[in-house]
Amino acid sequence: MFENLQTKLNAVFEKLASRGRLSEQDVELALREVRLALLEADVNFKVVKDLVARVKERAVGAEVMKSLTPAQQVVKIVHEELLRTLGEPARLDFSGPPPLVIMLVGLQGSGKTTMAGKLALNLRKSNRRALLVAADTYRPAAVTQLEVLGKQLDIPVHSEGTRVPPPEIVSHALRRAREGAYDAVILDTAGRLQINEEMMRELEQIKAIAKPREILLVADAMTGQEAVNVARGFHERVGLTGLILTKVDGDARGGAAISMREVTGVPIKFLGVGEKLDALEPFHPDRLATRILGMGDVLTLIEKAGDAIDRAEAEKMSRKLVKGEFNLEDFLKQLHQIKKMGPLTQLLDMIPGMGKMTKEIAPEVTDKQFRQIEAIINSMTLEERRDPRILNGSRKRRIARGSGVTVTDVNDLLNQFRQMQRLMKQLGQGGRGLRGGLMDLFRG
Amino acid sequence: MPRPAARREDGDVFGIFRKNPEQQAQDRAKIEASLTKTRQGFLGRIGALFQASEITEDTWTELEELLIQADVGVNTALKLVERLQARVKKENLKRMADVRAALKAEMVALLSNSPFDTLDEPRLLTVVLIVGVNGSGKTTSIAKLAKYYRERGRKVVLAAGDTFRAAAIDQLKIWGDRVGVEVIAQAPGADPGAVVYDAIRACQESRKADMLIVDTAGRLHTKFNLMKELEKVRSVCARQVHNAPHETLLVLDATTGQNAISQARHFKESVQVTGIILTKLDGTAKGGIVFAIEQELGLPVRFVGTGEKPDDFAEFDPIAFVDGIFA
């Protein structure tokens, strides 16, 4: 898999001396990585070009926030641009007179039929009655599939087999929906290529008859560069009102969403996240943006770090650290700051060059252990925290009682702390590398 | 056995012994037709690019961009361009026509050239397992594959191993009727392993079939339990028939982007996929990801699907494929 963009950017900025303000040269180097990351995430090539240009415009000369490294600053700008492109989530438009006609369109195998079932179920949860319409008379057993889904959900399906032309079926279904006072009609149309003239014409016919207020393009999250052509093709012919991304529960980065948003400008309305019929989620631009960047939730943490870490304090801390003057009191302060930011395992990912170590450390250093360490240090006197060497058997027993742990636990903590002190001192003398990475964190 | 090079040079780009000239012409026409749109699209511009007279820095950049747009992937695109640059320098190529031939050769070299004949070896029963993510086109491909081998004199039976998705069994049965092969199925929700077991027994005993093609439910490669289920289906094949499944083909939608590599990797790890069926090539998608899949995982493309009709299907040929892209 593609390496985390953050890590790559850190590597780029490691080579650069400049701090404080992003120079054009810094940004150029960083944007190369950004471009690659977006392409690897299947964002369309042209869309990437535009996006990178926008990021560049914003990034050159930008002041680096005191809590961020230059790499983080660039990622933040990219993230914001992605968010802007992805746009706000939108709901179904129930503003007009009922029934709301929803037409699902898309390529073969994008997941329209399953999505029709999911939408119907979703509407029922908000007390709306939907009529499913089997308008795919081409794919073998597509009608049966929708009927089976309808039966499973106990939601009515309008079907007329495979001999009646789809526009006619739709026309009948609409009459039935009006007579039956349904709140919504969901049209499951056949999958088709956007370049298939005959099939696109059929879609236009159905649109003319059904006058749908929602025309949603159902698209596979795994779609590659082709996403722009598909979205543009459907948008030009039938005028989309929204996008639905399916199979988001896989490991695709979902860059196609960016491409499709960019060429259509219509909002993303839902995400399909599993095979079960309730696996439908509203769209969260933030989550999708971080996913496209391949960064998990780290970006949120960067922002949290901005709130939590006091830069001057961090500077002082890192100096103490490398000199080996770091004591348990400092350690506790550090813990408090870290705790303000969220789970430790995610936090460690932020530290440049710590990616590999994270994997080794993470399982042992759980948040539960975090709380235990905190309790132990809290049970010490100030004097003990500043100079743990004075801790004798009796003091240790008192601390153990006070924090509800055993003396062994206290000893373990002290051992770990001494090891860490030694390590830091060595690294402090050893130049860059891990120390550089840690310094970056503390420097913010 | 490697195919003799001479067959290539005399213009027989398909070079498949068992095909008669008529079939060759048909297959070639199908691939050509399916690639026409590809040609008119982005990749067609590679052709235009080569008509420009001089090689400049822009040539390489533009070439790289065009490859990326074909879903070839950044790494593979860069690698290809680098190799091409080296070759152009080494062979001191000046004419655009030569550069073009060199790129074609480099692209063909990334694709396997091994003949696909494992399914033709004489056996009492040949088992083909078909796997893939949801909506990639497994059922349709199975029907096409069944027809393909039926027309080559095999007695083919299909196993309805997708017992999960609504109406998947009905879909396979309709296809079975259309292409004239029998489908062995159980009720929806049945254990796919049991379906396959039954189907194998049926082939060996009552049906006297010599080829069984097993349909499986679409599943995302990241779903641990579903992949375990697939492993079980495979092991049923392996237990019941010597060396089975003789081919495990991953059905891959040509519209898929970089995630296809992850798909192929996961499916290969759990059920030892041996090749790819590349579907939906009749659209404007280029399927360029197969270069990376071949490179990174050594999985060759075996067949291409070029439409919704049972005949929209052909054996994959790397030269025809790349030729079509550049024509």
Short mmCIF file of C-alpha atoms in Angstrom, two decimals, chain B residues 111-303:
data_model
loop_
_atom_site.label_atom_id
_atom_site.label_comp_id
_atom_site.label_asym_id
_atom_site.label_seq_id
_atom_site.Cartn_x
_atom_site.Cartn_y
_atom_site.Cartn_z
CA LEU B 111 2.06 -8.86 -19.78
CA SER B 112 2.40 -12.60 -19.65
CA ASN B 113 2.76 -14.39 -22.91
CA SER B 114 2.17 -17.90 -21.60
CA PRO B 115 -0.43 -19.89 -23.50
CA PHE B 116 -3.61 -20.63 -21.62
CA ASP B 117 -4.09 -24.34 -21.91
CA THR B 118 -4.47 -25.70 -18.37
CA LEU B 119 -8.18 -26.10 -18.97
CA ASP B 120 -7.58 -28.08 -22.14
CA GLU B 121 -5.49 -30.81 -20.58
CA PRO B 122 -7.34 -34.12 -20.64
CA ARG B 123 -8.95 -34.91 -17.30
CA LEU B 124 -12.07 -36.67 -16.15
CA LEU B 125 -13.33 -33.44 -14.63
CA THR B 126 -11.88 -29.95 -14.91
CA VAL B 127 -12.97 -27.56 -12.16
CA VAL B 128 -12.89 -23.77 -12.62
CA LEU B 129 -13.54 -21.55 -9.62
CA ILE B 130 -14.77 -18.03 -10.30
CA VAL B 131 -14.27 -15.36 -7.63
CA GLY B 132 -14.48 -11.59 -7.36
CA VAL B 133 -15.91 -8.58 -5.59
CA ASN B 134 -19.60 -7.67 -5.80
CA GLY B 135 -20.77 -6.46 -9.18
CA SER B 136 -17.62 -7.33 -11.10
CA GLY B 137 -19.52 -9.53 -13.54
CA LYS B 138 -18.94 -13.08 -12.30
CA THR B 139 -22.24 -14.61 -13.33
CA THR B 140 -22.19 -13.13 -16.83
CA SER B 141 -18.57 -14.17 -17.29
CA ILE B 142 -19.39 -17.71 -16.19
CA ALA B 143 -22.12 -17.94 -18.81
CA LYS B 144 -19.73 -16.71 -21.48
CA LEU B 145 -17.01 -19.08 -20.33
CA ALA B 146 -19.45 -21.97 -20.35
CA LYS B 147 -20.52 -21.17 -23.88
CA TYR B 148 -16.91 -20.77 -24.96
CA TYR B 149 -15.96 -24.25 -23.77
CA ARG B 150 -19.22 -25.87 -24.78
CA GLU B 151 -18.55 -24.73 -28.33
CA ARG B 152 -15.16 -26.36 -28.05
CA GLY B 153 -16.75 -29.69 -27.41
CA ARG B 154 -16.82 -29.78 -23.62
CA LYS B 155 -19.72 -30.88 -21.49
CA VAL B 156 -20.02 -28.03 -19.05
CA VAL B 157 -22.01 -27.84 -15.83
CA LEU B 158 -22.38 -24.76 -13.60
CA ALA B 159 -22.52 -24.76 -9.80
CA ALA B 160 -24.68 -22.02 -8.26
CA GLY B 161 -22.36 -21.21 -5.41
CA ASP B 162 -23.75 -17.73 -4.80
CA THR B 163 -26.43 -18.66 -2.34
CA PHE B 164 -26.30 -15.29 -0.62
CA ARG B 165 -27.32 -12.51 -2.98
CA ALA B 166 -31.00 -12.21 -3.74
CA ALA B 167 -31.90 -14.02 -6.98
CA ALA B 168 -28.29 -14.88 -7.85
CA ILE B 169 -29.31 -18.49 -8.40
CA ASP B 170 -32.14 -17.46 -10.74
CA GLN B 171 -29.72 -15.25 -12.63
CA LEU B 172 -27.32 -18.14 -13.19
CA LYS B 173 -30.17 -20.45 -14.22
CA ILE B 174 -31.40 -17.99 -16.83
CA TRP B 175 -27.89 -17.76 -18.21
CA GLY B 176 -27.59 -21.55 -18.13
CA ASP B 177 -30.72 -21.83 -20.29
CA ARG B 178 -29.44 -19.20 -22.70
CA VAL B 179 -26.11 -20.86 -23.33
CA GLY B 180 -27.43 -24.42 -23.03
CA VAL B 181 -25.63 -25.76 -19.97
CA GLU B 182 -27.02 -27.32 -16.85
CA VAL B 183 -26.94 -25.54 -13.48
CA ILE B 184 -26.67 -27.46 -10.22
CA ALA B 185 -28.24 -25.41 -7.45
CA GLN B 186 -29.68 -25.59 -3.98
CA ALA B 187 -32.00 -23.25 -2.12
CA PRO B 188 -30.94 -19.65 -1.34
CA GLY B 189 -28.97 -19.53 1.87
CA ALA B 190 -27.55 -23.06 1.41
CA ASP B 191 -23.92 -23.74 2.28
CA PRO B 192 -21.87 -22.96 -0.84
CA GLY B 193 -19.46 -25.78 0.03
CA ALA B 194 -22.35 -28.25 -0.03
CA VAL B 195 -23.55 -26.90 -3.38
CA VAL B 196 -20.12 -27.41 -4.86
CA TYR B 197 -19.84 -30.89 -3.36
CA ASP B 198 -23.18 -31.83 -4.92
CA ALA B 199 -22.22 -30.32 -8.23
CA ILE B 200 -18.96 -32.25 -8.38
CA ARG B 201 -20.74 -35.49 -7.58
CA ALA B 202 -23.33 -34.73 -10.22
CA CYS B 203 -20.64 -34.09 -12.83
CA GLN B 204 -18.85 -37.30 -11.98
CA GLU B 205 -21.93 -39.48 -11.82
CA SER B 206 -25.22 -38.63 -13.46
CA ARG B 207 -24.21 -35.74 -15.71
CA LYS B 208 -21.02 -37.20 -17.13
CA ALA B 209 -19.70 -33.68 -17.47
CA ASP B 210 -16.02 -32.94 -17.97
CA MET B 211 -16.02 -29.30 -16.89
CA LEU B 212 -17.53 -27.67 -13.83
CA ILE B 213 -17.56 -23.90 -13.46
CA VAL B 214 -18.26 -22.74 -9.92
CA ASP B 215 -20.02 -19.41 -9.32
CA THR B 216 -19.39 -17.80 -5.94
CA ALA B 217 -20.99 -14.89 -4.14
CA GLY B 218 -19.35 -11.54 -4.71
CA ARG B 219 -17.39 -10.43 -1.69
CA LEU B 220 -15.10 -7.61 -0.80
CA HIS B 221 -11.61 -8.95 -0.29
CA THR B 222 -11.39 -7.23 3.09
CA LYS B 223 -14.16 -9.34 4.63
CA PHE B 224 -12.34 -11.92 6.69
CA ASN B 225 -15.23 -14.33 7.22
CA LEU B 226 -16.36 -14.25 3.63
CA MET B 227 -12.84 -14.96 2.44
CA LYS B 228 -12.69 -17.91 4.85
CA GLU B 229 -15.92 -19.18 3.35
CA LEU B 230 -14.33 -18.97 -0.08
CA GLU B 231 -11.32 -20.91 1.14
CA LYS B 232 -13.71 -23.61 2.26
CA VAL B 233 -15.34 -23.76 -1.16
CA ARG B 234 -11.92 -24.13 -2.69
CA SER B 235 -10.94 -26.90 -0.33
CA VAL B 236 -14.12 -28.81 -1.19
CA CYS B 237 -13.00 -28.71 -4.82
CA ALA B 238 -9.50 -29.78 -3.85
CA ARG B 239 -10.73 -32.71 -1.77
CA GLN B 240 -13.15 -34.04 -4.33
CA VAL B 241 -11.13 -33.71 -7.51
CA HIS B 242 -7.42 -34.26 -8.01
CA ASN B 243 -5.56 -30.95 -8.35
CA ALA B 244 -8.80 -28.97 -8.40
CA PRO B 245 -9.61 -26.19 -8.91
CA HIS B 246 -7.56 -26.33 -12.07
CA GLU B 247 -8.01 -22.62 -12.58
CA THR B 248 -9.25 -20.01 -10.14
CA LEU B 249 -10.16 -16.91 -12.08
CA LEU B 250 -10.68 -13.50 -10.53
CA VAL B 251 -13.31 -11.45 -12.33
CA LEU B 252 -12.18 -7.85 -12.45
CA ASP B 253 -14.18 -4.86 -13.63
CA ALA B 254 -12.08 -2.82 -16.09
CA THR B 255 -13.43 0.36 -14.50
CA THR B 256 -11.65 -0.49 -11.25
CA GLY B 257 -8.80 1.75 -10.21
CA GLN B 258 -5.81 1.07 -8.00
CA ASN B 259 -7.86 -0.99 -5.58
CA ALA B 260 -7.73 -3.82 -8.10
CA ILE B 261 -4.23 -4.62 -6.88
CA SER B 262 -5.50 -5.06 -3.35
CA GLN B 263 -8.35 -7.22 -4.65
CA ALA B 264 -6.03 -9.43 -6.64
CA ARG B 265 -3.56 -9.72 -3.78
CA HIS B 266 -6.16 -10.74 -1.21
CA PHE B 267 -7.92 -13.21 -3.49
CA LYS B 268 -4.61 -14.70 -4.53
CA GLU B 269 -3.54 -15.14 -0.94
CA SER B 270 -6.70 -16.86 0.18
CA VAL B 271 -7.73 -18.95 -2.83
CA GLN B 272 -4.60 -18.99 -5.03
CA VAL B 273 -6.09 -17.15 -7.97
CA THR B 274 -4.40 -18.20 -11.20
CA GLY B 275 -5.69 -15.62 -13.67
CA ILE B 276 -7.97 -12.70 -14.42
CA ILE B 277 -11.13 -12.25 -16.45
CA LEU B 278 -11.25 -8.56 -17.32
CA THR B 279 -14.86 -7.46 -17.78
CA LYS B 280 -16.72 -4.42 -19.12
CA LEU B 281 -14.04 -3.54 -21.63
CA ASP B 282 -16.78 -2.31 -23.96
CA GLY B 283 -16.98 0.92 -22.03
CA THR B 284 -14.45 3.69 -22.11
CA ALA B 285 -12.45 2.14 -19.26
CA LYS B 286 -8.99 0.96 -20.21
CA GLY B 287 -8.26 -1.70 -17.63
CA GLY B 288 -4.69 -0.45 -17.37
CA ILE B 289 -4.42 -1.83 -13.87
CA VAL B 290 -3.74 -5.29 -15.30
CA PHE B 291 -0.14 -4.24 -15.99
CA ALA B 292 0.47 -3.67 -12.29
CA ILE B 293 -1.36 -6.86 -11.33
CA GLU B 294 0.76 -8.89 -13.71
CA GLN B 295 3.93 -7.18 -12.49
CA GLU B 296 3.31 -7.31 -8.78
CA LEU B 297 1.40 -10.54 -8.47
CA GLY B 298 2.23 -12.47 -11.62
CA LEU B 299 -1.43 -12.92 -12.48
CA PRO B 300 -2.12 -13.01 -16.22
CA VAL B 301 -5.33 -11.87 -17.87
CA ARG B 302 -6.98 -14.88 -19.50
CA PHE B 303 -10.23 -13.58 -20.95
#
